[in-house]
Amino acid sequence: STLNVNITAGTDIVNLSTSSIKTLNFTGFAGSWSNTAINITADLIVATGMTVTAGSTAVTFNGSITQNITSNTKNLNFPIVSNSTGTVRILDNLLSSNSLTINSGTFNANSFNVSVLILASSSASVRTLTFGAGTWTITGNSGNIINITTTDDNLTINRGNPIICNYSGSVGTRTLIMGSGGATDTEARSLDISVTAGTDVVSTRSLVRHLDLTGFAGTWNYGTGNISSYGNLTISTGTTVASNAGNFFVVVGSGTR
């Protein structure tokens, strides 16, 4: 069975070799936490005085209850994965210079801010993304920085404020994949996106609700197929719109767009 791990003191380095932990609580610890592969089945509490070491190994939340993440302003700079069959909920602002992947269960931002390099949720498992009233920022500049797809009815999205893509440079292509281009691409599963900066290439795929390019001075295209829009499209004066030959920007739904 899994155990609770409480690290209450010290300024040393903690390297966790166990593969599964119930609650991991660093309250009182002022040292460094090394990045290793662990599964957490309950809560993660990061102390204000500690250092979180960056790494490329995932920390996975895979419990069946409500799991809480308290990061205390620390950058959780490693891949964060939710394989939960319950709920993963943040109790303060979440910052990661790495990816957030929701494969199953509910991810509840609890109206706090979320800033991650990449946001992904493209499994076939039942999952719910609750964005809440906080600000979501995606900082990535290359590849699929948003990848939320489904070919079934297993995805529920509870929208909040528009998701901000704020990379301000000129390098790379930011691809925003929402939907699959099929019958499951409904307004209920669409997102509001705001690209606020950059002179790079932004490619939106399949599905969007409101798309706001105010502040973006690069090239926008909508990929290799049609894109369905359920809301407003705002193009900045500095944006170059690619020809998208053979593909259509389809406005769907009712009301004024």
CSV table of N, CA and C in Angstrom, one decimal, residues 6-168:
chain,number,residue,atom,x,y,z
A,6,ASN,N,5.9,12.9,4.8
A,6,ASN,CA,6.0,14.2,5.3
A,6,ASN,C,7.4,14.6,5.6
A,7,ILE,N,7.9,15.5,4.9
A,7,ILE,CA,9.3,16.0,5.0
A,7,ILE,C,9.3,17.4,5.7
A,8,THR,N,9.5,17.4,6.9
A,8,THR,CA,9.2,18.6,7.8
A,8,THR,C,10.3,19.5,8.1
A,9,ALA,N,11.6,19.1,7.7
A,9,ALA,CA,12.7,19.9,8.1
A,9,ALA,C,13.9,19.6,7.1
A,10,GLY,N,15.0,20.4,7.2
A,10,GLY,CA,16.2,20.1,6.5
A,10,GLY,C,16.4,21.1,5.4
A,11,THR,N,17.7,21.2,5.0
A,11,THR,CA,18.1,22.0,3.8
A,11,THR,C,18.9,21.2,2.8
A,12,ASP,N,18.7,19.9,2.9
A,12,ASP,CA,19.4,18.9,2.0
A,12,ASP,C,18.7,18.7,0.7
A,13,ILE,N,19.0,17.6,0.0
A,13,ILE,CA,18.4,17.3,-1.2
A,13,ILE,C,17.5,16.0,-1.0
A,14,VAL,N,16.3,16.1,-1.4
A,14,VAL,CA,15.4,14.9,-1.3
A,14,VAL,C,15.2,14.3,-2.7
A,15,ASN,N,15.6,13.0,-2.8
A,15,ASN,CA,15.4,12.3,-4.0
A,15,ASN,C,14.6,11.1,-3.7
A,16,LEU,N,13.3,11.1,-4.2
A,16,LEU,CA,12.4,10.1,-3.9
A,16,LEU,C,12.5,8.9,-4.9
A,17,SER,N,12.8,7.7,-4.3
A,17,SER,CA,13.0,6.6,-5.2
A,17,SER,C,11.8,5.7,-5.2
A,18,THR,N,10.8,5.9,-4.3
A,18,THR,CA,9.6,5.2,-4.3
A,18,THR,C,8.7,5.5,-5.5
A,19,SER,N,8.0,4.6,-6.1
A,19,SER,CA,7.2,4.9,-7.3
A,19,SER,C,5.9,5.4,-7.0
A,20,SER,N,5.3,5.2,-5.7
A,20,SER,CA,4.0,5.6,-5.4
A,20,SER,C,3.9,6.2,-4.0
A,21,ILE,N,3.2,7.3,-3.9
A,21,ILE,CA,3.1,8.0,-2.6
A,21,ILE,C,1.6,8.4,-2.4
A,22,LYS,N,1.2,8.4,-1.2
A,22,LYS,CA,-0.2,8.9,-1.0
A,22,LYS,C,-0.1,10.4,-1.0
A,23,THR,N,0.1,11.0,0.2
A,23,THR,CA,0.3,12.5,0.3
A,23,THR,C,1.8,12.8,0.4
A,24,LEU,N,2.3,13.7,-0.4
A,24,LEU,CA,3.6,14.2,-0.3
A,24,LEU,C,3.6,15.6,0.2
A,25,ASN,N,4.1,15.8,1.4
A,25,ASN,CA,4.0,17.1,2.2
A,25,ASN,C,5.3,17.6,2.5
A,26,PHE,N,5.8,18.7,2.0
A,26,PHE,CA,7.1,19.3,2.2
A,26,PHE,C,7.0,20.5,3.2
A,27,THR,N,5.9,20.7,3.9
A,27,THR,CA,5.8,21.8,4.8
A,27,THR,C,6.9,21.8,5.9
A,28,GLY,N,7.7,22.9,5.9
A,28,GLY,CA,8.8,23.0,6.9
A,28,GLY,C,10.1,22.7,6.2
A,29,PHE,N,10.2,22.2,5.0
A,29,PHE,CA,11.4,21.8,4.4
A,29,PHE,C,11.9,23.0,3.6
A,30,ALA,N,13.3,23.2,3.7
A,30,ALA,CA,13.9,24.3,3.0
A,30,ALA,C,15.1,23.9,2.1
A,31,GLY,N,15.1,22.6,1.7
A,31,GLY,CA,16.1,22.1,0.8
A,31,GLY,C,15.6,22.0,-0.7
A,32,SER,N,16.1,21.1,-1.4
A,32,SER,CA,15.8,20.9,-2.8
A,32,SER,C,15.1,19.5,-3.0
A,33,TRP,N,14.1,19.5,-3.9
A,33,TRP,CA,13.4,18.3,-4.3
A,33,TRP,C,13.8,18.0,-5.7
A,34,SER,N,14.5,16.8,-5.8
A,34,SER,CA,14.9,16.4,-7.2
A,34,SER,C,13.8,15.8,-8.0
A,35,ASN,N,13.9,15.9,-9.3
A,35,ASN,CA,12.8,15.4,-10.1
A,35,ASN,C,13.0,13.9,-10.4
A,36,THR,N,12.1,13.1,-10.0
A,36,THR,CA,12.1,11.7,-10.2
A,36,THR,C,10.6,11.3,-10.6
A,37,ALA,N,10.5,10.1,-11.2
A,37,ALA,CA,9.2,9.6,-11.6
A,37,ALA,C,8.4,9.1,-10.3
A,38,ILE,N,7.3,9.8,-10.0
A,38,ILE,CA,6.5,9.3,-8.9
A,38,ILE,C,5.0,9.4,-9.2
A,39,ASN,N,4.3,8.5,-8.6
A,39,ASN,CA,2.8,8.6,-8.7
A,39,ASN,C,2.3,9.1,-7.3
A,40,ILE,N,1.4,10.0,-7.4
A,40,ILE,CA,0.8,10.6,-6.1
A,40,ILE,C,-0.7,10.3,-6.2
A,41,THR,N,-1.2,9.6,-5.1
A,41,THR,CA,-2.6,9.2,-5.1
A,41,THR,C,-3.4,10.1,-4.2
A,42,ALA,N,-2.8,11.1,-3.5
A,42,ALA,CA,-3.6,12.0,-2.7
A,42,ALA,C,-3.0,13.4,-3.0
A,43,ASP,N,-2.5,14.1,-2.1
A,43,ASP,CA,-2.1,15.5,-2.2
A,43,ASP,C,-0.6,15.8,-2.4
A,44,LEU,N,-0.3,16.9,-3.0
A,44,LEU,CA,1.1,17.4,-3.1
A,44,LEU,C,1.1,18.8,-2.4
A,45,ILE,N,1.9,19.0,-1.4
A,45,ILE,CA,2.1,20.3,-0.8
A,45,ILE,C,3.6,20.7,-0.8
A,46,VAL,N,3.8,21.8,-1.5
A,46,VAL,CA,5.2,22.3,-1.7
A,46,VAL,C,5.4,23.4,-0.7
A,47,ALA,N,6.5,23.4,0.0
A,47,ALA,CA,6.8,24.4,1.0
A,47,ALA,C,7.3,25.8,0.4
A,48,THR,N,7.1,26.8,1.1
A,48,THR,CA,7.4,28.1,0.5
A,48,THR,C,8.9,28.3,0.5
A,49,GLY,N,9.7,27.7,1.4
A,49,GLY,CA,11.1,27.9,1.5
A,49,GLY,C,12.0,26.9,0.7
A,50,MET,N,11.4,26.0,0.0
A,50,MET,CA,12.1,24.9,-0.7
A,50,MET,C,12.4,25.3,-2.1
A,51,THR,N,13.3,24.5,-2.8
A,51,THR,CA,13.6,24.6,-4.2
A,51,THR,C,13.0,23.4,-4.9
A,52,VAL,N,12.3,23.6,-6.0
A,52,VAL,CA,11.9,22.5,-6.8
A,52,VAL,C,12.8,22.4,-8.1
A,53,THR,N,13.5,21.3,-8.2
A,53,THR,CA,14.4,21.1,-9.3
A,53,THR,C,13.7,20.8,-10.6
A,54,ALA,N,14.1,21.5,-11.6
A,54,ALA,CA,13.5,21.2,-12.9
A,54,ALA,C,13.9,19.8,-13.4
A,55,GLY,N,13.0,19.2,-14.3
A,55,GLY,CA,13.4,17.9,-14.9
A,55,GLY,C,12.4,17.6,-15.9
A,56,SER,N,12.7,16.5,-16.6
A,56,SER,CA,11.8,16.0,-17.7
A,56,SER,C,11.0,14.8,-17.4
A,57,THR,N,11.1,14.3,-16.1
A,57,THR,CA,10.3,13.1,-15.7
A,57,THR,C,9.0,13.5,-15.1
A,58,ALA,N,7.9,12.8,-15.5
A,58,ALA,CA,6.6,13.2,-15.1
A,58,ALA,C,6.3,12.9,-13.6
A,59,VAL,N,5.6,13.8,-13.0
A,59,VAL,CA,4.9,13.5,-11.7
A,59,VAL,C,3.5,13.3,-12.0
A,60,THR,N,3.0,12.1,-11.6
A,60,THR,CA,1.6,11.7,-12.1
A,60,THR,C,0.7,11.6,-10.9
A,61,PHE,N,-0.5,12.2,-11.1
A,61,PHE,CA,-1.5,12.1,-10.1
A,61,PHE,C,-2.5,11.1,-10.6
A,62,ASN,N,-2.7,10.0,-9.8
A,62,ASN,CA,-3.5,8.9,-10.3
A,62,ASN,C,-4.4,8.3,-9.2
A,63,GLY,N,-4.9,9.1,-8.3
A,63,GLY,CA,-5.8,8.7,-7.3
A,63,GLY,C,-7.2,8.6,-7.8
A,64,SER,N,-8.1,8.1,-6.8
A,64,SER,CA,-9.5,8.0,-7.1
A,64,SER,C,-10.3,8.9,-6.3
A,65,ILE,N,-9.7,9.9,-5.6
A,65,ILE,CA,-10.4,10.8,-4.7
A,65,ILE,C,-10.1,12.2,-5.2
A,66,THR,N,-10.5,13.2,-4.4
A,66,THR,CA,-10.1,14.6,-4.8
A,66,THR,C,-8.6,14.8,-4.3
A,67,GLN,N,-7.7,15.1,-5.2
A,67,GLN,CA,-6.3,15.3,-4.9
A,67,GLN,C,-6.0,16.8,-5.1
A,68,ASN,N,-5.4,17.4,-4.1
A,68,ASN,CA,-5.1,18.8,-4.0
A,68,ASN,C,-3.6,19.1,-4.3
A,69,ILE,N,-3.4,20.1,-5.1
A,69,ILE,CA,-2.0,20.6,-5.3
A,69,ILE,C,-1.8,22.0,-4.8
A,70,THR,N,-0.9,22.1,-3.8
A,70,THR,CA,-0.5,23.4,-3.3
A,70,THR,C,1.0,23.7,-3.6
A,71,SER,N,1.2,24.7,-4.5
A,71,SER,CA,2.6,24.9,-5.0
A,71,SER,C,3.3,26.1,-4.4
A,72,ASN,N,2.5,26.9,-3.7
A,72,ASN,CA,3.2,28.1,-2.9
A,72,ASN,C,4.1,28.9,-3.8
A,73,THR,N,3.7,29.2,-5.0
A,73,THR,CA,4.4,30.1,-6.0
A,73,THR,C,5.6,29.4,-6.6
A,74,LYS,N,5.9,28.2,-6.3
A,74,LYS,CA,7.0,27.5,-6.9
A,74,LYS,C,6.7,27.0,-8.4
A,75,ASN,N,7.7,27.1,-9.2
A,75,ASN,CA,7.6,26.6,-10.6
A,75,ASN,C,7.8,25.1,-10.5
A,76,LEU,N,6.7,24.4,-10.8
A,76,LEU,CA,6.7,22.9,-10.9
A,76,LEU,C,7.2,22.5,-12.3
A,77,ASN,N,8.5,22.7,-12.5
A,77,ASN,CA,9.1,22.6,-13.9
A,77,ASN,C,9.4,21.2,-14.2
A,78,PHE,N,8.3,20.4,-14.3
A,78,PHE,CA,8.4,19.0,-14.8
A,78,PHE,C,7.1,18.7,-15.4
A,79,PRO,N,7.0,17.7,-16.2
A,79,PRO,CA,5.7,17.3,-16.8
A,79,PRO,C,4.7,16.9,-15.7
A,80,ILE,N,3.5,17.5,-15.7
A,80,ILE,CA,2.5,17.2,-14.7
A,80,ILE,C,1.4,16.4,-15.5
A,81,VAL,N,1.1,15.2,-15.0
A,81,VAL,CA,0.2,14.3,-15.6
A,81,VAL,C,-1.0,13.9,-14.7
A,82,SER,N,-2.2,14.0,-15.2
A,82,SER,CA,-3.3,13.5,-14.4
A,82,SER,C,-3.9,12.3,-15.0
A,83,ASN,N,-3.7,11.2,-14.3
A,83,ASN,CA,-4.4,9.9,-14.7
A,83,ASN,C,-5.4,9.6,-13.7
A,84,SER,N,-5.9,10.6,-13.0
A,84,SER,CA,-6.9,10.4,-11.9
A,84,SER,C,-8.2,9.8,-12.4
A,85,THR,N,-8.9,9.1,-11.6
A,85,THR,CA,-10.2,8.7,-11.8
A,85,THR,C,-11.2,9.5,-10.9
A,86,GLY,N,-10.6,10.4,-10.1
A,86,GLY,CA,-11.3,11.4,-9.3
A,86,GLY,C,-11.1,12.8,-9.8
A,87,THR,N,-10.7,13.7,-8.9
A,87,THR,CA,-10.5,15.1,-9.3
A,87,THR,C,-9.1,15.5,-8.8
A,88,VAL,N,-8.4,16.2,-9.7
A,88,VAL,CA,-7.1,16.9,-9.3
A,88,VAL,C,-7.5,18.4,-9.3
A,89,ARG,N,-7.3,19.0,-8.1
A,89,ARG,CA,-7.7,20.4,-7.9
A,89,ARG,C,-6.5,21.2,-7.4
A,90,ILE,N,-6.3,22.4,-7.9
A,90,ILE,CA,-5.2,23.3,-7.4
A,90,ILE,C,-5.8,24.2,-6.3
A,91,LEU,N,-5.0,24.5,-5.3
A,91,LEU,CA,-5.4,25.3,-4.2
A,91,LEU,C,-4.7,26.7,-4.2
A,92,ASP,N,-3.9,26.9,-5.2
A,92,ASP,CA,-3.3,28.2,-5.4
A,92,ASP,C,-2.8,28.2,-6.9
A,93,ASN,N,-2.2,29.4,-7.3
A,93,ASN,CA,-1.8,29.5,-8.7
A,93,ASN,C,-0.8,28.4,-9.1
A,94,LEU,N,-1.0,27.8,-10.3
A,94,LEU,CA,-0.1,26.8,-10.7
A,94,LEU,C,0.8,27.3,-11.8
A,95,LEU,N,2.1,27.2,-11.6
A,95,LEU,CA,3.1,27.6,-12.6
A,95,LEU,C,4.0,26.4,-13.0
A,96,SER,N,4.1,26.1,-14.3
A,96,SER,CA,5.0,25.1,-14.7
A,96,SER,C,5.6,25.5,-16.1
A,97,SER,N,6.9,25.5,-16.2
A,97,SER,CA,7.6,25.7,-17.5
A,97,SER,C,7.7,24.4,-18.2
A,98,ASN,N,6.7,23.6,-18.0
A,98,ASN,CA,6.6,22.3,-18.7
A,98,ASN,C,5.1,22.0,-19.1
A,99,SER,N,4.8,20.8,-19.3
A,99,SER,CA,3.5,20.5,-19.8
A,99,SER,C,2.5,20.0,-18.7
A,100,LEU,N,1.2,20.3,-19.0
A,100,LEU,CA,0.2,19.8,-18.2
A,100,LEU,C,-0.7,18.9,-19.1
A,101,THR,N,-0.8,17.6,-18.7
A,101,THR,CA,-1.6,16.6,-19.5
A,101,THR,C,-2.7,16.0,-18.6
A,102,ILE,N,-3.9,16.1,-19.1
A,102,ILE,CA,-5.0,15.5,-18.4
A,102,ILE,C,-5.5,14.3,-19.2
A,103,ASN,N,-5.2,13.1,-18.7
A,103,ASN,CA,-5.6,11.9,-19.5
A,103,ASN,C,-7.0,11.4,-19.0
A,104,SER,N,-7.3,11.6,-17.8
A,104,SER,CA,-8.6,11.1,-17.2
A,104,SER,C,-9.0,11.9,-16.0
A,105,GLY,N,-10.2,11.7,-15.6
A,105,GLY,CA,-10.7,12.4,-14.4
A,105,GLY,C,-11.0,13.8,-14.6
A,106,THR,N,-11.2,14.6,-13.5
A,106,THR,CA,-11.5,16.0,-13.6
A,106,THR,C,-10.3,16.8,-13.1
A,107,PHE,N,-9.9,17.8,-14.0
A,107,PHE,CA,-8.9,18.8,-13.5
A,107,PHE,C,-9.7,20.1,-13.2
A,108,ASN,N,-9.6,20.5,-12.0
A,108,ASN,CA,-10.3,21.7,-11.5
A,108,ASN,C,-9.3,22.8,-11.1
A,109,ALA,N,-9.3,23.9,-11.9
A,109,ALA,CA,-8.4,25.0,-11.6
A,109,ALA,C,-8.9,25.8,-10.5
A,110,ASN,N,-10.2,25.6,-10.0
A,110,ASN,CA,-10.6,26.2,-8.8
A,110,ASN,C,-10.5,27.7,-8.8
A,111,SER,N,-10.6,28.3,-10.0
A,111,SER,CA,-10.6,29.7,-10.2
A,111,SER,C,-9.2,30.4,-9.9
A,112,PHE,N,-8.2,29.5,-9.8
A,112,PHE,CA,-6.8,30.1,-9.7
A,112,PHE,C,-6.2,30.2,-11.1
A,113,ASN,N,-5.1,30.9,-11.2
A,113,ASN,CA,-4.4,31.1,-12.4
A,113,ASN,C,-3.5,29.8,-12.7
A,114,VAL,N,-3.4,29.5,-14.0
A,114,VAL,CA,-2.6,28.4,-14.5
A,114,VAL,C,-1.7,28.9,-15.6
A,115,SER,N,-0.4,28.7,-15.5
A,115,SER,CA,0.5,29.0,-16.6
A,115,SER,C,1.4,27.8,-16.8
A,116,VAL,N,1.3,27.2,-18.0
A,116,VAL,CA,2.1,26.1,-18.4
A,116,VAL,C,2.6,26.2,-19.8
A,117,LEU,N,3.6,25.4,-20.1
A,117,LEU,CA,4.2,25.5,-21.5
A,117,LEU,C,3.3,24.9,-22.5
A,118,ILE,N,2.7,23.8,-22.2
A,118,ILE,CA,1.8,23.0,-23.1
A,118,ILE,C,0.6,22.5,-22.3
A,119,LEU,N,-0.6,22.5,-23.0
A,119,LEU,CA,-1.8,21.9,-22.4
A,119,LEU,C,-2.3,20.8,-23.3
A,120,ALA,N,-2.4,19.6,-22.7
A,120,ALA,CA,-2.8,18.5,-23.6
A,120,ALA,C,-3.9,17.7,-22.9
A,121,SER,N,-4.9,17.2,-23.7
A,121,SER,CA,-5.9,16.2,-23.2
A,121,SER,C,-6.5,15.6,-24.4
A,122,SER,N,-5.9,14.5,-24.8
A,122,SER,CA,-6.3,13.8,-26.1
A,122,SER,C,-6.6,12.3,-25.9
A,123,SER,N,-6.8,11.9,-24.7
A,123,SER,CA,-7.0,10.4,-24.5
A,123,SER,C,-8.5,10.1,-24.8
A,124,ALA,N,-8.8,8.8,-24.8
A,124,ALA,CA,-10.2,8.4,-25.0
A,124,ALA,C,-10.9,8.2,-23.7
A,125,SER,N,-10.3,8.5,-22.6
A,125,SER,CA,-10.9,8.3,-21.2
A,125,SER,C,-11.9,9.4,-20.9
A,126,VAL,N,-12.8,9.1,-20.0
A,126,VAL,CA,-13.7,10.2,-19.5
A,126,VAL,C,-12.9,11.2,-18.7
A,127,ARG,N,-13.1,12.5,-19.1
A,127,ARG,CA,-12.3,13.6,-18.4
A,127,ARG,C,-13.1,14.9,-18.5
A,128,THR,N,-12.9,15.7,-17.5
A,128,THR,CA,-13.5,17.0,-17.4
A,128,THR,C,-12.4,18.1,-17.2
A,129,LEU,N,-12.5,19.1,-17.9
A,129,LEU,CA,-11.5,20.3,-17.7
A,129,LEU,C,-12.4,21.5,-17.2
A,130,THR,N,-12.2,21.9,-16.0
A,130,THR,CA,-12.9,23.0,-15.4
A,130,THR,C,-11.9,24.1,-15.3
A,131,PHE,N,-12.0,25.1,-16.1
A,131,PHE,CA,-11.0,26.2,-16.2
A,131,PHE,C,-11.2,27.3,-15.1
A,132,GLY,N,-12.5,27.5,-14.7
A,132,GLY,CA,-12.7,28.5,-13.6
A,132,GLY,C,-12.5,29.9,-14.0
A,133,ALA,N,-12.5,30.8,-13.0
A,133,ALA,CA,-12.5,32.2,-13.2
A,133,ALA,C,-11.1,32.8,-13.3
A,134,GLY,N,-10.1,32.0,-13.1
A,134,GLY,CA,-8.7,32.4,-13.2
A,134,GLY,C,-8.2,32.6,-14.6
A,135,THR,N,-6.9,33.0,-14.8
A,135,THR,CA,-6.3,33.2,-16.1
A,135,THR,C,-5.5,32.0,-16.5
A,136,TRP,N,-5.7,31.5,-17.6
A,136,TRP,CA,-4.9,30.4,-18.2
A,136,TRP,C,-4.0,31.0,-19.2
A,137,THR,N,-2.7,30.7,-19.1
A,137,THR,CA,-1.7,31.2,-20.0
A,137,THR,C,-0.8,30.0,-20.5
A,138,ILE,N,-0.7,29.9,-21.8
A,138,ILE,CA,0.1,28.9,-22.5
A,138,ILE,C,1.3,29.6,-23.1
A,139,THR,N,2.5,29.2,-22.6
A,139,THR,CA,3.7,29.9,-22.9
A,139,THR,C,4.6,29.3,-24.0
A,140,GLY,N,4.2,28.1,-24.5
A,140,GLY,CA,5.0,27.4,-25.5
A,140,GLY,C,5.1,28.2,-26.8
A,141,ASN,N,6.2,27.9,-27.5
A,141,ASN,CA,6.4,28.6,-28.8
A,141,ASN,C,6.6,27.6,-30.0
A,142,SER,N,6.5,26.3,-29.8
A,142,SER,CA,6.7,25.4,-30.9
A,142,SER,C,5.9,24.1,-30.7
A,143,GLY,N,5.4,23.6,-31.7
A,143,GLY,CA,4.7,22.3,-31.7
A,143,GLY,C,3.3,22.5,-31.2
A,144,ASN,N,2.6,21.4,-30.7
A,144,ASN,CA,1.2,21.4,-30.3
A,144,ASN,C,1.1,22.0,-28.9
A,145,ILE,N,1.0,23.3,-28.8
A,145,ILE,CA,1.0,23.9,-27.4
A,145,ILE,C,-0.3,23.8,-26.8
A,146,ILE,N,-1.4,23.6,-27.6
A,146,ILE,CA,-2.7,23.2,-27.1
A,146,ILE,C,-3.1,22.0,-27.9
A,147,ASN,N,-3.4,20.9,-27.2
A,147,ASN,CA,-3.8,19.7,-28.0
A,147,ASN,C,-5.0,19.0,-27.2
A,148,ILE,N,-6.2,19.4,-27.5
A,148,ILE,CA,-7.4,18.9,-26.8
A,148,ILE,C,-8.3,18.3,-27.8
A,149,THR,N,-8.3,17.0,-28.0
A,149,THR,CA,-9.0,16.3,-29.0
A,149,THR,C,-9.9,15.2,-28.4
A,150,THR,N,-11.0,14.9,-29.2
A,150,THR,CA,-11.8,13.8,-28.8
A,150,THR,C,-12.6,13.3,-30.0
A,151,THR,N,-12.8,12.0,-30.1
A,151,THR,CA,-13.6,11.4,-31.1
A,151,THR,C,-14.8,10.7,-30.5
A,152,ASP,N,-15.1,11.0,-29.3
A,152,ASP,CA,-16.2,10.4,-28.6
A,152,ASP,C,-16.9,11.5,-27.7
A,153,ASP,N,-17.7,11.0,-26.8
A,153,ASP,CA,-18.4,12.0,-25.9
A,153,ASP,C,-17.8,12.0,-24.5
A,154,ASN,N,-16.5,11.6,-24.4
A,154,ASN,CA,-15.9,11.5,-23.1
A,154,ASN,C,-15.3,12.8,-22.5
A,155,LEU,N,-15.3,13.8,-23.3
A,155,LEU,CA,-14.7,15.1,-22.9
A,155,LEU,C,-15.8,16.1,-22.5
A,156,THR,N,-15.6,16.7,-21.3
A,156,THR,CA,-16.5,17.8,-20.9
A,156,THR,C,-15.6,19.0,-20.6
A,157,ILE,N,-15.9,20.2,-21.2
A,157,ILE,CA,-15.2,21.4,-20.9
A,157,ILE,C,-16.1,22.4,-20.3
A,158,ASN,N,-15.6,22.9,-19.1
A,158,ASN,CA,-16.3,24.0,-18.4
A,158,ASN,C,-15.4,25.2,-18.6
A,159,ARG,N,-15.8,26.0,-19.6
A,159,ARG,CA,-14.9,27.2,-20.0
A,159,ARG,C,-14.9,28.2,-18.9
A,160,GLY,N,-13.8,29.0,-18.9
A,160,GLY,CA,-13.7,30.2,-18.1
A,160,GLY,C,-13.3,31.4,-19.0
A,161,ASN,N,-12.3,32.1,-18.6
A,161,ASN,CA,-11.7,33.2,-19.4
A,161,ASN,C,-11.0,32.7,-20.6
A,162,PRO,N,-10.8,33.5,-21.6
A,162,PRO,CA,-10.0,33.0,-22.8
A,162,PRO,C,-8.7,32.5,-22.4
A,163,ILE,N,-8.2,31.5,-23.0
A,163,ILE,CA,-6.8,31.0,-22.8
A,163,ILE,C,-5.9,31.9,-23.6
A,164,ILE,N,-4.9,32.4,-22.9
A,164,ILE,CA,-3.9,33.4,-23.5
A,164,ILE,C,-2.7,32.6,-23.9
A,165,CYS,N,-2.3,32.8,-25.2
A,165,CYS,CA,-1.0,32.3,-25.7
A,165,CYS,C,-0.1,33.5,-25.9
A,166,ASN,N,0.9,33.6,-25.0
A,166,ASN,CA,1.6,34.9,-24.9
A,166,ASN,C,3.1,34.9,-25.4
A,167,TYR,N,3.5,33.8,-26.1
A,167,TYR,CA,4.9,33.9,-26.6
A,167,TYR,C,5.1,35.1,-27.5
A,168,SER,N,6.2,35.8,-27.2
A,168,SER,CA,6.4,37.1,-27.9
A,168,SER,C,7.5,37.1,-28.9
